[in-house]
Coordinates of C-alpha atoms in Angstrom, one line a residue:
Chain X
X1426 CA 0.0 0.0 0.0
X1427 CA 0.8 3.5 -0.3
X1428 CA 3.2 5.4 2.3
X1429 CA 0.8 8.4 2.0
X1430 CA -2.7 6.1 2.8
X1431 CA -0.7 4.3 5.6
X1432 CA 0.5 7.7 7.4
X1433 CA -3.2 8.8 6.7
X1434 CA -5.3 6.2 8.4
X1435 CA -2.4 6.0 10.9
X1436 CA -3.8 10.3 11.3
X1437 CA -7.4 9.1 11.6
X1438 CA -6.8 6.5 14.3
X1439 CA -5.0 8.5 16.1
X1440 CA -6.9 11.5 15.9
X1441 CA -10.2 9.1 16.4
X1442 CA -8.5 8.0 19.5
X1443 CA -6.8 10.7 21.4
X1444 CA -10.7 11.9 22.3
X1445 CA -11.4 8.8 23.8
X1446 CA -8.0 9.1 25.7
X1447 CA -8.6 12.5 26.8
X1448 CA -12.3 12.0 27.8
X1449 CA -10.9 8.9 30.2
X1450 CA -8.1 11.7 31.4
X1451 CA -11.2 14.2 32.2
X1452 CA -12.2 12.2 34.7
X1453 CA -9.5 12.3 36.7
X1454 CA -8.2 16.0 35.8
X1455 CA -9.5 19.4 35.2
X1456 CA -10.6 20.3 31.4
X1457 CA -7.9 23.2 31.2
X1458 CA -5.1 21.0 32.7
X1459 CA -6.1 18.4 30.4
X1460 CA -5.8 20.7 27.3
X1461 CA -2.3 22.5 28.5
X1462 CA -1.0 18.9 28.4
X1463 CA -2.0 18.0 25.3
X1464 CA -0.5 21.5 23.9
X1465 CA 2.8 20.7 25.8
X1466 CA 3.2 17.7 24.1
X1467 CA 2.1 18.3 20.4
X1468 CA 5.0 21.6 21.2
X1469 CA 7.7 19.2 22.2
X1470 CA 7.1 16.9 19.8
X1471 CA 7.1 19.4 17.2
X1472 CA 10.1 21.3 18.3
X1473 CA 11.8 17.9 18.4
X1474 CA 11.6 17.2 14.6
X1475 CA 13.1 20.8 14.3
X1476 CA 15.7 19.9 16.2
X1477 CA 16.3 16.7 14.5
X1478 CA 16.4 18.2 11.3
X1479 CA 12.9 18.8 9.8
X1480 CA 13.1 21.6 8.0
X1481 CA 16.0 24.2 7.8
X1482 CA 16.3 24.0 12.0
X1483 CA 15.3 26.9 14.5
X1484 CA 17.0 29.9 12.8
X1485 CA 14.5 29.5 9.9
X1486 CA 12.3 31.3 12.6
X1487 CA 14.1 34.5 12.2
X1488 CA 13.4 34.6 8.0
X1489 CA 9.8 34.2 8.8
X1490 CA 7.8 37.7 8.2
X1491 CA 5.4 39.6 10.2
X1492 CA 2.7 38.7 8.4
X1493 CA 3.2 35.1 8.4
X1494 CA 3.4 34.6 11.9
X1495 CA 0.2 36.8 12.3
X1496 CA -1.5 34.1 9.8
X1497 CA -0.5 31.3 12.3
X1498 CA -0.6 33.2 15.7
X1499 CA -4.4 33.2 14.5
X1500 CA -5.4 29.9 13.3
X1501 CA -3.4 28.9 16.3
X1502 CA -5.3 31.2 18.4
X1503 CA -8.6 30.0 16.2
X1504 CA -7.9 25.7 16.3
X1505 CA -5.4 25.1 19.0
X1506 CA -7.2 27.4 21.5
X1507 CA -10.8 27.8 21.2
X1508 CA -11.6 25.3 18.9
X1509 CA -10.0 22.7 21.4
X1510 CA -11.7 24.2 24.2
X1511 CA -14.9 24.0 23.0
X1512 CA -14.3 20.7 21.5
X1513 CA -12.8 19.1 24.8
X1514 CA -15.2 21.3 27.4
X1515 CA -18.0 19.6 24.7
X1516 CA -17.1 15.9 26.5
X1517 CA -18.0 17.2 29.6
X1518 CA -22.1 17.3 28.9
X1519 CA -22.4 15.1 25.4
X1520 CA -20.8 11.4 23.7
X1521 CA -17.1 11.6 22.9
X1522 CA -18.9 10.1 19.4
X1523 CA -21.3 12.8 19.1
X1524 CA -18.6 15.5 20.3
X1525 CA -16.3 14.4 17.4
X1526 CA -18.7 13.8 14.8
X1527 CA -20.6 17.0 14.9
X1528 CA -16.5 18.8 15.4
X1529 CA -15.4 16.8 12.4
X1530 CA -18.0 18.7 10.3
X1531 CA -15.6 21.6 10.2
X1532 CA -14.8 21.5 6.3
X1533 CA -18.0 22.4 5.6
X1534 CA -17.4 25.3 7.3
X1535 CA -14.4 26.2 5.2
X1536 CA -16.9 25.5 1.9
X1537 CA -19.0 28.0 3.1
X1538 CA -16.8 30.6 3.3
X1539 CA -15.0 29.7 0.7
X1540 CA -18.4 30.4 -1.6
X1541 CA -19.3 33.8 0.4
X1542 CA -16.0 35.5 1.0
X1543 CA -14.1 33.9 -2.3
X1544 CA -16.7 33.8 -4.4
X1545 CA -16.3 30.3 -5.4
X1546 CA -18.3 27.9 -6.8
X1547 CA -19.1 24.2 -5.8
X1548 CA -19.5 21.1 -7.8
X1549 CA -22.6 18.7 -7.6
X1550 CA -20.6 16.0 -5.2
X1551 CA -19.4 18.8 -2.9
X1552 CA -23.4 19.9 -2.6
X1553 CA -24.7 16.4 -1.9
X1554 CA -21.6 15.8 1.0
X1555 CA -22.9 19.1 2.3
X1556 CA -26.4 17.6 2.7
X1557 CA -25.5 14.4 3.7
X1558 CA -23.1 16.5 6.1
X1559 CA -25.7 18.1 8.0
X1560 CA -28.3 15.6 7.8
X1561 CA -25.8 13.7 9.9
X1562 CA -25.5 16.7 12.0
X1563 CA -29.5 17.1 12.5
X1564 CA -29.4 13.3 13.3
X1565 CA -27.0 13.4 16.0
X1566 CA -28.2 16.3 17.5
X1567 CA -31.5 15.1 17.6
X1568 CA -30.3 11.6 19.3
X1569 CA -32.1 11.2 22.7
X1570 CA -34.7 14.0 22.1
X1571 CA -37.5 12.0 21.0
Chain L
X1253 CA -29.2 22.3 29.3
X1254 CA -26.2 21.0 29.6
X1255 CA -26.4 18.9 26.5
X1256 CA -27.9 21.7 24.4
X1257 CA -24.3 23.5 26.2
X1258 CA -22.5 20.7 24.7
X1259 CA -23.6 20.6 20.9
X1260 CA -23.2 24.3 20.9
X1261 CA -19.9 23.7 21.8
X1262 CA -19.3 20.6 19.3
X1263 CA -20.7 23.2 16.6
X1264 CA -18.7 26.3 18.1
X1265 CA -15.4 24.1 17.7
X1266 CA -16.4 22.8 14.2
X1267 CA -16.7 26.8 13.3
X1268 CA -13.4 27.3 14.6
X1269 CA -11.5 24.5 13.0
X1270 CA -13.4 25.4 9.4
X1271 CA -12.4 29.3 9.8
X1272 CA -8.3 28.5 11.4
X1273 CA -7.7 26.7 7.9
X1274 CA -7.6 30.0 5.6
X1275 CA -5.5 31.7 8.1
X1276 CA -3.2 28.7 8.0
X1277 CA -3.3 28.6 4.1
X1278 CA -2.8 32.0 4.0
X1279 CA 0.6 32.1 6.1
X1280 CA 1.4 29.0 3.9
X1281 CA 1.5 31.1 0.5
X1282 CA 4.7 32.2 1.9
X1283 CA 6.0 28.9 0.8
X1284 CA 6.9 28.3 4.5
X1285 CA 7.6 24.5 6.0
X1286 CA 4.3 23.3 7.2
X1287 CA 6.2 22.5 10.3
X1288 CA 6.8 25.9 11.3
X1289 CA 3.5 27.2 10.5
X1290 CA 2.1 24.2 13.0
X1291 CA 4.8 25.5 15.7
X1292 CA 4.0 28.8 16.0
X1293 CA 0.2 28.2 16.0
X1294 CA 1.0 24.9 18.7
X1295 CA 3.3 28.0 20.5
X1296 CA 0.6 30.7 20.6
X1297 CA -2.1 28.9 21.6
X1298 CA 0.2 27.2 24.3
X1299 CA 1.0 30.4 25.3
X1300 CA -2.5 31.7 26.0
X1301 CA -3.4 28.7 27.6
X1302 CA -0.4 28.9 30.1
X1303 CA -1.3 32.6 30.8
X1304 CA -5.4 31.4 31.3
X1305 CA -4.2 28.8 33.3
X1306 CA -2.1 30.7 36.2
X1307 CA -3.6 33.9 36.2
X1308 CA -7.1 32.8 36.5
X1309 CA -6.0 30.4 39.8
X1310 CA -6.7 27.3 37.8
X1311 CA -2.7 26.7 38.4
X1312 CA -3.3 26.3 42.0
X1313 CA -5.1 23.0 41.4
X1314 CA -2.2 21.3 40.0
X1315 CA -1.7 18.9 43.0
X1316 CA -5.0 17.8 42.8
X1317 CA -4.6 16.0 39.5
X1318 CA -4.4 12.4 39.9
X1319 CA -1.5 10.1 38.2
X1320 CA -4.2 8.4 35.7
X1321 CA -5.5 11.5 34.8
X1322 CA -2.3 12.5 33.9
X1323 CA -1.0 9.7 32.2
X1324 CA -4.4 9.5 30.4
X1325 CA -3.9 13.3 29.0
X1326 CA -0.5 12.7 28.1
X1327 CA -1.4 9.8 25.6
X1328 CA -3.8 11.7 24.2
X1329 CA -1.3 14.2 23.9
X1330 CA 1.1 11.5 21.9
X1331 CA -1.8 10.6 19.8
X1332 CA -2.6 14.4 19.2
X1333 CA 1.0 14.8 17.9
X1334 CA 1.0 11.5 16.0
X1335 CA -2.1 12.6 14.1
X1336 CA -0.2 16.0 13.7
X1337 CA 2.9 14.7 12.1
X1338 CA 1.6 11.9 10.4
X1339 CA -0.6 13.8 8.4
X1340 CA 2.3 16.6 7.3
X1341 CA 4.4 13.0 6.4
X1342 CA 1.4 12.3 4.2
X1343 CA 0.9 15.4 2.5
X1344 CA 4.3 15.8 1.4
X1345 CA 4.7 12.6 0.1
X1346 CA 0.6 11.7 -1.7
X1347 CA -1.8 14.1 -2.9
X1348 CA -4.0 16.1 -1.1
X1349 CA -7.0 14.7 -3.1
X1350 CA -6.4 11.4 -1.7
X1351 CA -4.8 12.2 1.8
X1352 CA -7.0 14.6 3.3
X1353 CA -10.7 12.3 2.5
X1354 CA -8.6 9.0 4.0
X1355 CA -7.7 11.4 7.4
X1356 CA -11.6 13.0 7.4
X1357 CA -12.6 9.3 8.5
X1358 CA -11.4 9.6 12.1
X1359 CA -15.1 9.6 13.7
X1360 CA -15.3 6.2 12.7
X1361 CA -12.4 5.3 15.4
X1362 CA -14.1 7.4 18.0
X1363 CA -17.0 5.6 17.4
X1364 CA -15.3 1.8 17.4
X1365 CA -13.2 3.2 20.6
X1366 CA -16.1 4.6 22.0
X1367 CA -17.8 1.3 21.6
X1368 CA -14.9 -1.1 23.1
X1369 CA -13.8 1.2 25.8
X1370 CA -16.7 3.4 26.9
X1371 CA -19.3 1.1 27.4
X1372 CA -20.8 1.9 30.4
X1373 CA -20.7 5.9 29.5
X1374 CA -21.3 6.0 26.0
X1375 CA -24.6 5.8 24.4
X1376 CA -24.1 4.4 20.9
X1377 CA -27.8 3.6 19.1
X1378 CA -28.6 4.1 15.7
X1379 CA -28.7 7.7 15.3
X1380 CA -25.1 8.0 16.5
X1381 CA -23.9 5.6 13.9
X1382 CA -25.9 6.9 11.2
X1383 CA -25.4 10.7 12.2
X1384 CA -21.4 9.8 12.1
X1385 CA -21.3 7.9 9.1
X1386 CA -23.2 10.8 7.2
X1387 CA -21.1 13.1 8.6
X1388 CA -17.5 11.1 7.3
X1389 CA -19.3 10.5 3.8
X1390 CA -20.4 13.5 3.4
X1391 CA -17.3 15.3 4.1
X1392 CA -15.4 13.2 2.5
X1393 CA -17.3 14.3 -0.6
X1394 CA -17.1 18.0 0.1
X1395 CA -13.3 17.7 0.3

């Protein structure tokens, strides 16, 4: 197989996982202590492969422009920070499955603004994922209401 | 009320990770290393949290976390980072067309972790497994 489908199912389970870790470690420890360990480790671990040679090593940090880092401070700020807040304090009152599912709707998002800020326009498949997107939604938020 | 609090919050974090993308891409027109784009977002948002953390007295509470807590946290941690670095290996190695719909499957391991390890506090009926297999379909289409 592939080296590029391995390393991405190898993503998925571990990204399918590390809720169901973290919900367990919720249990035990406060929500913010649990997310300030989690960014700990995804830091060191990403400093690491710097370190070991990923890239052009740490000085490459001082070519980087102004702008640039402004682009990642926010999606940083945006993902890292409240969207993993939200995510993880979501665990505390609904299904890690439910939690996950209704997160991992987030490229729909991305269409969306991608149409009314860009201007773009979508094909018939990306239409009918977006249906079948939030009918999945709508189903999972509806789960126990009845 | 509070599971009305928590699908807002599902929904809030969805907006967030479908809005930090276009930053992201935006910082990546540079022609940057992905790598570096990842650490300073990882290091600003590590940063705030750290700040949240002690000034708002949560810091105090550190002696009250328990060992499995910890341990627990710090595997998700691992997995967070695998997921993180696995997918940069992929991207620079496959195309994005067939990388990023294989990676957009990962409810479906929530779901089957979920269902082996969570028994007793998970509620997994239909409309969880249809509502998530929608949801990786029909992403996986809009991608």
């Amino acid at each position: 197989m592939n080296h590029s489908i391995l390393l991405s199912i190898l993503c998925a389970i571990a990204w399918g996982v590390q809720s169901i870790f973290l919900k367990m470690a919720m249990r035990d420890i406060p929500l913010y202590t649990a997310i300030l360990i989690t960014l700990i480790i995804n830091f060191l671990a990403l400093v690491f492969l710097i370190g070991i040679g990923v890239g052009e090593g740490f000085s490459e940090f001082y070519n980087i422009s102004g702008s640039v880092y402004f682009y990642f401070m926010v999606a940083g700020f945006l993902n890292y920070f409240l969207g993993r807040t939200f995510y993880y304090s979501s665990f505390r009152f609904i299904g890690v499955t439910q939690s996950t599912s209704i997160s991992s709707a987030y490229p729909i998002i991305s269409v969306v603004f991608a149409i009314t800020v860009l201007g773009e326009k979508l094909d018939l498949h990306q239409l009918i994922g977006i249906g079948l997107t939030l009918s999945g939604v709508y189903l999972l938020m509806m789960r126990g209401k009845r | 009320m509070s599971r009305w609090r928590g699908q807002m919050e599902a929904v809030l974090s969805s907006i967030c990770f479908g809005i930090a993308p276009i930053f992201a891409k935006k910082g990546l027109m540079s022609g940057l290393n992905p790598f570096y784009g990842a650490t300073i977002a990882n290091a600003t948002a590590l940063a705030i949290m750290i700040f949240f953390f002690f000034f708002s007295g949560r810091g105090m509470r550190l002696e009250s976390v328990k060992r499995n807590g910890l341990f627990l946290a710090i595997l998700s941690g691992i997995c967070n980072s695998i997921a993180l670095i696995s997918i940069f290996g992929a991207l620079s190695i496959g195309k994005v067309a067939l990388v990023v719909p294989i990676s957009c499957i990962y409810p479906l391991f929530t779901l089957l972790g979920a269902y082996l390890f969570m028994k007793e506090s998970e509620v997994i009926d239909h409309f969880t497994v249809m509502g998530t297999f929608l949801i990786v379909i029909g992403v996986i289409l809009t991608t």
